Short mmCIF file of C-alpha atoms and ligand atoms in Angstrom, two decimals:
data_model
loop_
_atom_site.label_atom_id
_atom_site.label_comp_id
_atom_site.label_asym_id
_atom_site.label_seq_id
_atom_site.Cartn_x
_atom_site.Cartn_y
_atom_site.Cartn_z
CA UNK A 1 -0.21 0.39 0.15
CA UNK A 2 1.16 3.69 -0.83
CA UNK A 3 1.24 6.10 1.51
CA UNK A 4 0.58 9.67 1.08
CA UNK A 5 3.23 11.70 2.10
CA UNK A 6 2.26 15.26 3.37
CA UNK A 7 4.88 17.81 4.72
CA UNK A 8 1.83 19.96 6.43
CA UNK A 9 -1.58 18.55 7.32
CA UNK A 10 -4.56 20.48 8.12
CA UNK A 11 -7.42 19.12 9.92
CA UNK A 12 -10.84 20.97 8.73
CA UNK A 13 -11.90 23.01 6.06
CA UNK A 14 -13.43 25.97 7.87
CA UNK A 15 -12.49 29.59 8.19
CA UNK A 16 -9.30 28.52 10.16
CA UNK A 17 -8.15 25.66 7.65
CA UNK A 18 -7.99 28.20 4.47
CA UNK A 19 -6.59 31.06 6.68
CA UNK A 20 -3.88 28.25 7.79
CA UNK A 21 -3.51 27.63 4.02
CA UNK A 22 -3.31 30.91 3.00
CA UNK A 23 -0.09 31.46 5.35
CA UNK A 24 1.18 27.85 4.98
CA UNK A 25 1.32 28.48 1.12
CA UNK A 26 2.83 32.00 1.90
CA UNK A 27 5.77 30.91 3.86
CA UNK A 28 6.43 27.69 0.97
CA UNK A 29 5.55 25.45 3.34
CA UNK A 30 3.38 22.93 0.67
CA UNK A 31 0.65 21.48 3.00
CA UNK A 32 -2.87 19.90 2.78
CA UNK A 33 -6.55 20.42 3.75
CA UNK A 34 -8.81 18.00 4.79
CA UNK A 35 -12.62 18.22 4.77
CA UNK A 36 -14.91 15.80 5.54
CA UNK A 37 -17.82 17.81 4.39
CA UNK A 38 -18.05 20.94 2.40
CA UNK A 39 -15.95 24.60 2.29
CA UNK A 40 -17.37 26.06 5.78
CA UNK A 41 -19.41 23.20 6.31
CA UNK A 42 -21.12 24.39 9.42
CA UNK A 43 -22.19 28.13 8.07
CA UNK A 44 -24.29 25.75 5.52
CA UNK A 45 -25.71 22.96 7.70
CA UNK A 46 -25.33 23.54 11.75
CA UNK A 47 -26.80 26.88 11.80
CA UNK A 48 -30.00 28.13 11.32
CA UNK A 49 -32.12 29.27 8.11
CA UNK A 50 -32.37 33.24 8.41
CA UNK A 51 -29.07 33.75 10.24
CA UNK A 52 -26.58 36.39 9.41
CA UNK A 53 -23.33 37.34 10.27
CA UNK A 54 -22.76 38.75 13.75
CA UNK A 55 -20.45 41.48 12.81
CA UNK A 56 -20.84 43.67 9.13
CA UNK A 57 -19.18 42.87 5.78
CA UNK A 58 -16.44 45.32 5.99
CA UNK A 59 -14.85 43.62 9.11
CA UNK A 60 -16.48 40.16 9.58
CA UNK A 61 -13.50 38.63 6.23
CA UNK A 62 -10.29 37.90 5.94
CA UNK A 63 -8.09 41.16 4.52
CA UNK A 64 -7.51 39.84 1.36
CA UNK A 65 -10.86 40.04 0.03
CA UNK A 66 -13.97 42.02 0.29
CA UNK A 67 -17.92 40.54 0.31
CA UNK A 68 -18.68 41.11 -3.29
CA UNK A 69 -22.49 42.76 -3.56
CA UNK A 70 -22.93 43.26 -0.01
CA UNK A 71 -22.61 46.65 1.67
CA UNK A 72 -19.73 47.04 3.25
CA UNK A 73 -22.03 47.86 6.34
CA UNK A 74 -24.38 45.50 6.10
CA UNK A 75 -24.77 41.74 7.35
CA UNK A 76 -23.83 38.41 5.32
CA UNK A 77 -26.66 35.93 5.38
CA UNK A 78 -24.65 32.86 6.37
CA UNK A 79 -25.17 30.90 2.78
CA UNK A 80 -23.11 34.08 1.54
CA UNK A 81 -20.71 33.72 4.01
CA UNK A 82 -19.77 30.23 3.25
CA UNK A 83 -19.95 31.29 -0.12
CA UNK A 84 -17.29 33.57 0.43
CA UNK A 85 -15.08 31.23 1.84
CA UNK A 86 -15.69 28.73 -1.17
CA UNK A 87 -14.74 31.78 -3.62
CA UNK A 88 -11.52 32.46 -0.95
CA UNK A 89 -10.11 29.09 -1.67
CA UNK A 90 -10.50 29.33 -5.44
CA UNK A 91 -8.91 32.82 -5.00
CA UNK A 92 -5.86 31.20 -2.98
CA UNK A 93 -5.50 28.05 -4.73
CA UNK A 94 -6.06 25.99 -1.21
CA UNK A 95 -4.91 22.61 -1.74
CA UNK A 96 -8.28 21.45 -0.18
CA UNK A 97 -9.76 17.59 -0.20
CA UNK A 98 -13.28 17.89 0.52
CA UNK A 99 -15.52 15.06 1.64
CA UNK A 100 -12.52 13.22 3.78
CA UNK A 101 -12.65 12.49 7.29
CA UNK A 102 -9.97 12.14 9.05
CA UNK A 103 -10.00 9.40 11.41
CA UNK A 104 -7.24 9.17 13.70
CA UNK A 105 -3.95 11.01 14.12
CA UNK A 106 -0.97 8.99 15.78
CA UNK A 107 2.46 10.41 16.53
CA UNK A 108 5.07 7.41 14.51
CA UNK A 109 7.33 5.56 16.76
CA UNK A 110 10.73 5.75 16.44
CA UNK A 111 10.63 8.36 13.91
CA UNK A 112 9.31 12.03 13.28
CA UNK A 113 5.69 13.16 12.10
CA UNK A 114 2.00 12.07 12.47
CA UNK A 115 0.35 8.46 10.76
CA UNK A 116 -2.91 10.21 9.58
CA UNK A 117 -5.85 7.87 9.11
CA UNK A 118 -8.17 8.97 6.96
CA UNK A 119 -12.00 7.93 5.27
CA UNK A 120 -9.58 7.62 2.15
CA UNK A 121 -6.41 5.85 3.11
CA UNK A 122 -3.15 6.90 5.55
CA UNK A 123 -1.14 9.84 5.20
CA UNK A 124 1.87 10.52 6.77
CA UNK A 125 2.41 14.52 8.01
CA UNK A 126 5.53 16.17 9.67
CA UNK A 127 2.65 18.00 10.95
CA UNK A 128 -0.17 18.52 11.92
CA UNK A 129 -2.91 21.75 12.23
CA UNK A 130 -6.14 21.11 14.22
CA UNK A 131 -8.32 23.39 12.58
CA UNK A 132 -12.13 21.61 13.28
CA UNK A 133 -13.65 24.53 15.15
CA UNK A 134 -14.26 26.31 18.53
CA UNK A 135 -17.65 25.04 18.38
CA UNK A 136 -17.28 21.17 17.66
CA UNK A 137 -20.07 18.86 19.92
CA UNK A 138 -23.18 21.18 21.31
CA UNK A 139 -23.84 20.86 24.75
CA UNK A 140 -27.19 20.37 26.39
CA UNK A 141 -26.97 20.14 29.83
CA UNK A 142 -28.28 17.03 31.48
CA UNK A 143 -31.69 18.17 32.88
CA UNK A 144 -34.67 17.60 31.42
CA UNK A 145 -34.90 13.06 30.98
CA UNK A 146 -34.13 12.57 26.90
CA UNK A 147 -37.67 10.53 27.04
CA UNK A 148 -40.09 13.92 28.51
CA UNK A 149 -42.86 15.08 26.11
CA UNK A 150 -41.33 17.90 25.34
CA UNK A 151 -39.44 18.58 22.03
CA UNK A 152 -35.63 19.34 22.61
CA UNK A 153 -32.91 20.41 20.28
CA UNK A 154 -29.60 22.06 20.56
CA UNK A 155 -29.36 25.93 18.96
CA UNK A 156 -27.31 24.21 16.38
CA UNK A 157 -30.41 21.86 15.13
CA UNK A 158 -32.74 24.91 14.92
CA UNK A 159 -33.28 25.98 11.42
CA UNK A 160 -36.80 28.03 11.39
CA UNK A 161 -39.90 28.57 13.74
CA UNK A 162 -41.76 26.13 11.41
CA UNK A 163 -39.36 23.26 12.92
CA UNK A 164 -41.23 23.40 15.89
CA UNK A 165 -44.49 21.40 17.19
CA UNK A 166 -47.51 24.11 17.98
CA UNK A 167 -47.40 25.65 21.44
CA UNK A 168 -45.21 27.83 23.73
CA UNK A 169 -41.55 27.22 23.78
CA UNK A 170 -38.20 27.69 26.46
CA UNK A 171 -35.04 29.01 25.26
CA UNK A 172 -32.17 28.33 27.07
CA UNK A 173 -29.28 30.41 26.84
CA UNK A 174 -29.77 34.28 26.42
CA UNK A 175 -26.22 34.77 24.19
CA UNK A 176 -25.96 35.77 20.48
CA UNK A 177 -27.48 32.10 19.94
CA UNK A 178 -30.42 32.12 21.86
CA UNK A 179 -31.45 35.48 21.75
CA UNK A 180 -31.80 36.17 18.06
CA UNK A 181 -33.58 32.34 18.19
CA UNK A 182 -36.00 33.83 20.60
CA UNK A 183 -36.38 36.75 18.61
CA UNK A 184 -37.45 35.01 15.59
CA UNK A 185 -40.00 32.85 17.55
CA UNK A 186 -41.32 35.33 18.73
CA UNK A 187 -41.89 37.32 15.71
CA UNK A 188 -43.37 33.83 14.33
CA UNK A 189 -45.90 34.31 16.59
CA UNK A 190 -44.94 32.02 18.83
CA UNK A 191 -45.29 32.05 22.92
CA UNK A 192 -41.09 32.22 24.26
CA UNK A 193 -39.78 31.74 27.52
CA UNK A 194 -35.87 33.39 27.49
CA UNK A 195 -34.02 31.67 29.99
CA UNK A 196 -31.02 34.80 30.80
CA UNK A 197 -27.97 33.74 32.12
CA UNK A 198 -25.40 36.64 33.26
CA UNK A 199 -23.98 38.37 29.75
CA UNK A 200 -22.71 41.03 28.12
CA UNK A 201 -24.88 43.18 25.43
CA UNK A 202 -22.59 45.65 23.68
CA UNK A 203 -24.23 48.32 21.88
CA UNK A 204 -24.96 47.25 18.24
CA UNK A 205 -23.68 51.11 17.16
CA UNK A 206 -23.11 54.15 18.91
CA UNK A 207 -22.32 57.39 18.11
CA UNK A 208 -21.96 55.91 13.99
CA UNK A 209 -19.98 53.22 14.50
CA UNK A 210 -20.61 49.38 14.80
CA UNK A 211 -19.75 47.90 17.89
CA UNK A 212 -16.81 45.89 16.15
CA UNK A 213 -15.31 49.20 14.91
CA UNK A 214 -15.87 50.03 19.09
CA UNK A 215 -13.83 46.86 20.65
CA UNK A 216 -11.43 47.15 17.86
CA UNK A 217 -10.52 51.22 18.70
CA UNK A 218 -10.40 50.49 22.64
CA UNK A 219 -8.53 47.19 22.19
CA UNK A 220 -10.68 44.77 23.48
CA UNK A 221 -10.73 42.18 20.46
CA UNK A 222 -6.75 42.05 21.12
CA UNK A 223 -7.44 41.33 24.89
CA UNK A 224 -4.99 38.45 25.64
CA UNK A 225 -7.83 36.68 27.82
CA UNK A 226 -10.51 36.46 29.93
CA UNK A 227 -10.83 39.00 33.04
CA UNK A 228 -10.44 36.40 35.46
CA UNK A 229 -13.99 34.60 36.63
CA UNK A 230 -16.14 36.81 33.55
CA UNK A 231 -15.40 32.63 32.35
CA UNK A 232 -19.39 32.30 31.82
CA UNK A 233 -20.60 35.50 31.09
CA UNK A 234 -21.79 35.01 27.41
CA UNK A 235 -21.92 37.87 24.79
CA UNK A 236 -24.91 38.54 22.91
CA UNK A 237 -25.22 40.36 19.89
CA UNK A 238 -27.05 40.38 16.47
CA UNK A 239 -26.57 41.57 12.96
CA UNK A 240 -30.33 41.01 12.28
CA UNK A 241 -33.13 42.80 10.81
CA UNK A 242 -30.03 45.29 10.18
CA UNK A 243 -28.28 45.18 13.45
CA UNK A 244 -30.20 45.88 16.32
CA UNK A 245 -28.48 45.92 20.03
CA UNK A 246 -29.90 43.30 22.29
CA UNK A 247 -32.56 44.50 24.65
CA UNK A 248 -34.43 42.12 26.59
CA UNK A 249 -36.75 44.33 28.31
CA UNK A 250 -37.91 45.29 24.78
CA UNK A 251 -38.48 41.96 24.38
CA UNK A 252 -40.80 41.75 27.39
CA UNK A 253 -41.99 44.36 26.30
CA UNK A 254 -42.95 42.93 23.10
CA UNK A 255 -44.68 39.66 24.81
CA UNK A 256 -41.34 37.31 25.41
CA UNK A 257 -41.32 36.08 29.67
CA UNK A 258 -37.42 36.28 30.52
CA UNK A 259 -36.81 33.86 33.31
CA UNK A 260 -33.82 33.33 35.24
CA UNK A 261 -31.11 30.63 34.59
CA UNK A 262 -32.42 27.72 34.96
CA UNK A 263 -31.28 25.38 37.53
CA UNK A 264 -33.54 21.87 37.64
CA UNK A 265 -36.76 20.18 36.47
CA UNK A 266 -38.66 18.04 38.88
CA UNK A 267 -41.99 16.71 38.02
CA UNK A 268 -42.82 18.35 34.66
CA UNK A 269 -41.79 21.66 36.68
CA UNK A 270 -38.74 23.40 35.42
CA UNK A 271 -37.03 25.42 38.67
CA UNK A 272 -35.16 29.32 37.46
CA UNK A 273 -32.49 30.42 39.95
CA UNK A 274 -33.31 34.14 41.32
CA UNK A 275 -30.81 35.82 38.93
CA UNK A 276 -32.90 37.63 36.21
CA UNK A 277 -32.94 41.17 37.54
CA UNK A 278 -29.20 40.80 38.88
CA UNK A 279 -28.36 39.58 35.03
CA UNK A 280 -30.02 42.44 33.41
CA UNK A 281 -28.10 44.91 35.41
CA UNK A 282 -25.03 43.35 34.87
CA UNK A 283 -25.55 43.16 30.91
CA UNK A 284 -26.77 46.89 31.29
CA UNK A 285 -23.63 47.87 33.19
CA UNK A 286 -21.84 46.38 30.38
CA UNK A 287 -23.49 48.05 27.81
CA UNK A 288 -23.07 51.65 29.36
CA UNK A 289 -19.48 51.12 30.49
CA UNK A 290 -18.98 50.62 26.19
CA UNK A 291 -20.71 53.93 25.69
CA UNK A 292 -18.44 55.46 28.34
CA UNK A 293 -14.90 53.88 26.67
CA UNK A 294 -16.14 55.17 23.16
CA UNK A 295 -17.22 58.40 24.76
CA UNK A 296 -13.66 58.97 26.59
CA UNK A 297 -12.05 57.77 23.58
CA UNK A 298 -13.59 60.67 21.55
CA UNK A 299 -12.70 63.16 23.92
CA UNK A 300 -9.48 61.81 23.99
CA UNK A 301 -9.12 62.01 20.52
CA UNK A 302 -10.91 65.07 19.04
CA UNK A 303 -12.55 62.79 17.00
CA UNK A 304 -16.42 64.33 15.18
CA UNK A 305 -19.06 61.81 15.96
CA UNK A 306 -22.32 62.85 16.61
CA UNK A 307 -23.54 62.75 20.02
CA UNK A 308 -26.01 60.17 21.42
CA UNK A 309 -27.57 60.43 24.74
CA UNK A 310 -30.75 58.71 23.98
CA UNK A 311 -28.47 56.02 24.25
CA UNK A 312 -28.44 55.64 27.50
CA UNK A 313 -31.96 55.32 28.11
CA UNK A 314 -32.73 52.26 29.94
CA UNK A 315 -36.40 50.95 29.94
CA UNK A 316 -37.95 50.17 33.65
CA UNK A 317 -37.81 46.36 34.48
CA UNK A 318 -41.40 44.33 32.95
CA UNK A 319 -42.66 42.28 35.34
CA UNK A 320 -41.12 39.36 34.85
CA UNK A 321 -38.17 40.98 36.25
CA UNK A 322 -40.28 42.51 39.11
CA UNK A 323 -42.03 39.46 39.87
CA UNK A 324 -40.25 36.53 38.10
CA UNK A 325 -40.93 33.20 37.57
CA UNK A 326 -38.97 30.99 39.43
CA UNK A 327 -41.19 27.46 39.26
CA UNK A 328 -42.78 26.65 35.79
CA UNK A 329 -44.75 23.65 35.04
CA UNK A 330 -44.13 22.95 31.35
CA UNK A 331 -47.06 21.30 30.27
CA UNK A 332 -49.34 23.96 32.02
CA UNK A 333 -47.63 26.48 30.38
CA UNK A 334 -48.15 25.29 27.13
CA UNK A 335 -44.39 24.61 26.39
CA UNK A 336 -43.94 21.82 23.79
CA UNK A 337 -40.12 22.13 23.00
CA UNK A 338 -36.94 23.61 24.31
CA UNK A 339 -34.03 24.97 22.89
CA UNK A 340 -30.93 24.47 24.62
CA UNK A 341 -28.84 27.42 23.42
CA UNK A 342 -25.84 26.73 25.81
CA UNK A 343 -23.01 26.46 24.24
CA UNK A 344 -20.40 23.40 22.77
CA UNK A 345 -17.47 21.54 23.68
CA UNK A 346 -14.60 20.38 21.94
CA UNK A 347 -13.80 17.09 20.88
CA UNK A 348 -10.83 15.81 19.96
CA UNK A 349 -11.21 11.84 20.18
CA UNK A 350 -9.54 11.76 16.71
CA UNK A 351 -5.94 13.57 17.82
CA UNK A 352 -4.64 10.71 20.42
CA UNK A 353 -1.32 12.70 20.93
CA UNK A 354 -0.17 13.73 23.78
CA UNK A 355 -2.01 17.60 23.83
CA UNK A 356 -4.53 17.26 26.26
CA UNK A 357 -5.31 18.12 30.28
CA UNK A 358 -7.16 15.77 32.49
CA UNK A 359 -9.97 17.59 31.22
CA UNK A 360 -9.07 17.01 27.60
CA UNK A 361 -8.72 20.72 26.92
CA UNK A 362 -5.75 21.39 24.22
CA UNK A 363 -2.75 22.14 25.68
CA UNK A 364 -1.27 24.96 23.89
CA UNK A 365 0.73 28.24 23.89
CA UNK A 366 -1.09 30.44 21.00
CA UNK A 367 -2.15 26.94 19.33
CA UNK A 368 1.37 25.64 19.39
CA UNK A 369 0.11 22.42 20.80
CA UNK A 370 2.42 20.34 24.53
CA UNK A 371 3.43 18.01 21.42
CA UNK A 372 5.83 19.34 18.91
CA UNK A 373 4.01 19.37 15.25
CA UNK A 374 0.81 19.57 16.38
CA UNK A 375 -0.72 23.16 16.47
CA UNK A 376 -4.36 23.68 17.21
CA UNK A 377 -6.00 27.26 15.18
CA UNK A 378 -9.30 28.71 15.52
CA UNK A 379 -9.88 27.83 19.59
CA UNK A 380 -11.88 30.79 22.04
CA UNK A 381 -9.32 32.74 23.28
CA UNK A 382 -6.35 31.42 21.57
CA UNK A 383 -4.69 34.31 21.57
CA UNK A 384 -6.96 36.88 22.31
CA UNK A 385 -10.62 37.41 22.11
CA UNK A 386 -10.84 37.78 18.66
CA UNK A 387 -9.21 34.61 17.76
CA UNK A 388 -12.41 32.23 17.14
CA UNK A 389 -13.83 35.06 14.84
CA UNK A 390 -13.53 35.33 11.07
CA UNK A 391 -10.66 38.15 11.21
CA UNK A 392 -9.09 37.21 13.85
CA UNK A 393 -8.15 33.52 12.91
CA UNK A 394 -6.45 34.88 10.08
CA UNK A 395 -3.63 36.63 12.29
CA UNK A 396 -3.42 33.12 14.37
CA UNK A 397 -2.56 31.29 11.32
CA UNK A 398 0.01 33.62 10.53
CA UNK A 399 2.15 33.25 13.56
CA UNK A 400 1.48 29.52 13.09
CA UNK A 401 2.43 29.03 9.55
CA UNK A 402 5.34 31.16 10.93
CA UNK A 403 6.09 28.94 13.87
CA UNK A 404 5.92 25.97 11.44
CA UNK A 405 7.83 27.34 9.20
CA UNK A 406 11.11 27.36 11.56
CA UNK A 407 10.42 24.71 12.24
CA UNK A 408 10.97 22.87 9.51
CA UNK A 409 13.91 24.82 9.15
CA UNK A 410 15.92 23.35 12.27
CA UNK A 411 14.95 19.51 11.09
CA UNK A 412 16.57 20.52 7.43
CA UNK A 413 19.74 21.82 9.22
CA UNK A 414 22.47 19.52 8.21
CA UNK A 415 26.23 20.66 9.60
C1 FAD B 1 -24.35 30.65 15.33
C2 FAD B 1 -23.13 31.15 15.23
C3 FAD B 1 -22.76 32.24 14.88
C4 FAD B 1 -21.79 32.69 14.08
N1 FAD B 1 -21.64 34.15 13.83
C5 FAD B 1 -20.35 34.88 13.85
C6 FAD B 1 -20.25 36.15 12.75
O1 FAD B 1 -20.77 36.36 12.53
N2 FAD B 1 -18.62 36.42 12.87
C7 FAD B 1 -17.47 35.74 13.16
O2 FAD B 1 -16.11 36.21 13.19
N3 FAD B 1 -17.84 34.23 13.43
C8 FAD B 1 -18.93 34.31 13.78
N4 FAD B 1 -19.12 32.62 14.72
C9 FAD B 1 -17.53 32.31 15.25
C10 FAD B 1 -16.55 31.51 14.27
O3 FAD B 1 -16.40 32.26 13.27
C11 FAD B 1 -17.28 30.14 13.70
O4 FAD B 1 -17.51 29.21 14.90
C12 FAD B 1 -16.49 29.47 12.19
O5 FAD B 1 -17.47 28.42 12.26
C13 FAD B 1 -15.05 29.21 12.56
O6 FAD B 1 -14.81 28.43 11.97
P1 FAD B 1 -13.51 27.24 11.83
O7 FAD B 1 -12.78 27.03 11.05
O8 FAD B 1 -13.01 27.96 12.83
O9 FAD B 1 -14.77 26.39 12.23
P2 FAD B 1 -15.25 25.69 11.79
O10 FAD B 1 -16.60 25.98 10.91
O11 FAD B 1 -16.55 24.37 12.52
O12 FAD B 1 -14.55 24.51 10.63
C14 FAD B 1 -13.91 23.26 10.83
C15 FAD B 1 -14.14 22.22 9.74
O13 FAD B 1 -13.62 20.98 10.39
C16 FAD B 1 -13.99 19.94 9.92
N5 FAD B 1 -14.19 18.59 10.53
C17 FAD B 1 -14.14 18.00 11.93
N6 FAD B 1 -13.75 17.43 12.05
C18 FAD B 1 -13.05 16.81 11.09
C19 FAD B 1 -12.23 15.66 10.97
N7 FAD B 1 -12.46 14.69 11.84
N8 FAD B 1 -11.74 15.51 9.59
C20 FAD B 1 -11.96 16.14 8.32
N9 FAD B 1 -12.54 17.52 9.07
C21 FAD B 1 -13.49 17.44 9.97
C22 FAD B 1 -15.53 20.26 9.76
O14 FAD B 1 -16.51 19.85 8.83
C23 FAD B 1 -15.55 21.92 9.55
O15 FAD B 1 -15.68 22.26 8.65
C24 FAD B 1 -20.41 31.71 15.25
C25 FAD B 1 -20.29 31.08 15.73
C26 FAD B 1 -21.75 30.34 15.38
C27 FAD B 1 -21.54 29.02 16.26
#
C-alpha cells in the first residue's frame, strides 16, 4: 500500500483551515487541507436558516478579499458567508480535499511525523494543524430527561419556527444564538420563554460606529485573556434586521417572558434561579461601560462623531423581572419544545497525541501544542478575544505558519 506523504496536514476546511492554508502557502510550506464535508460546512448546515453574520461585511472577513455585492455595513446571510469562503479557497488555490474525514492521528514511533488514518486511506505528515473549530460538539445540560414529552434540540439543530411543534417554547441561554432564536420565534407568533444567564450586550452601534469598530479601537478584540471571573459570561449581539442592540426588556415588552438561569427539572416543573434582575443589571452595566469608554475615546482623540444621549436610556424592568417566575410547570404553560442555546464543547477524540490536559482540553500556547508538530487553530481565546472569529483566526494562522516554517528549518539543518 502506498502511503501519501505531506509536509503539513491541516484538518478542517472552515475559515481556520483556509487561513492556515493561505499563510502556509505564503511561507512556502507544502500542505494539504482535509475537510470531511464541504468548505465552511458549519455555516451551511449547522446554523439556522435566517442567520446573518454578527459583524458587518467590512469587518467579518479576511484582509485579502471583500464580500462581493454586499454593502460593507450590511450583515451577510450565512450562505453568503459560506460562499465567501468557497471563493476565498479558489482565490488562494488552497490544496483542499473535501469529503475526507480524518479518523485518527498518531505520532510515529522512533521517527518524526504522524500517521493519519482518513476515510480515504493513510497519510503521513510532518506536522498537523487541528482546525476543526471552536464549536464542535453541542452541549445540552442533563436537566430534562431525554424521554420527556417535550421536544428538545440544541441551537445548532434549530432551523426555523416551522420545525417546532405547536405550543410555547422555552429557549435556554441568551447569548447571541439564544437571543436571536428567541426573537425570531416571538416574531413568528410563538409564545416564548427565555432563560437569561449572565451576559454582556454591547451596543450594536454608538455615535455612528458599529460595536465591532468600538471593540477594535478600544483594544478589546486584542485582549489576551478573559478577565478572571468572567468565564461564564456570554456575549449577546445580533446582525439580524439590519443590526439592533440586544435588549431583553424590549423583547419582554413585545410579549416574551424572561426567566432566570435554568437550574433543575422535577415532576414536569422547571426551576429557575433568582438571578434574572441581576443578570439584566450586569448586562446594562456592560452596555453602559462601552458607551463610557467610547465617549472617553472620542474626547481624548478629539474625534467628530455625533452625540447620542438617547442611547443611555434604559427602560424600566418589566413585570417578569420584578416578579420573576421561579418555577414553571411546562405542560400547564403549554411548552412543547425546549431549545438549548447552551454552547459547545471541543472534541479531539481523533487526535491521539499528548497534547491534552486531564479534562481533554488542548495544552497549548497560542496554538503551539505540548506535542511538538501538533498545532491548534481557531480555539476561543487562542491568542486573543478575536481568535475564534473570522478576522481573528487569520492572524493566529499567520503566527502559526511562521512557527511551522521555522521548525521546518531546524529539522532540515544539516551541519
Ligand atoms: C451561530 C454562530 C454564529 C457565528 N457568527 C459569527 C460571525 O458572525 N462572525 C464571526 O467572526 N464569527 C462567528 N461565529 C464564530 C466562528 O466564526 C464560527 O464558529 C466558525 O465556523 C469557526 O470557523 P472554524 O474554521 O474555526 O471552524 P468550523 O467552521 O467549525 O470548521 C471546522 C471544519 O472542520 C471539519 N472537520 C471537523 N472534524 C473533522 C475531521 N475529523 N476530519 C476532517 N474535517 C473535519 C468540519 O466539517 C468543519 O467544516 C459564529 C459561530 C456560531 C456558532
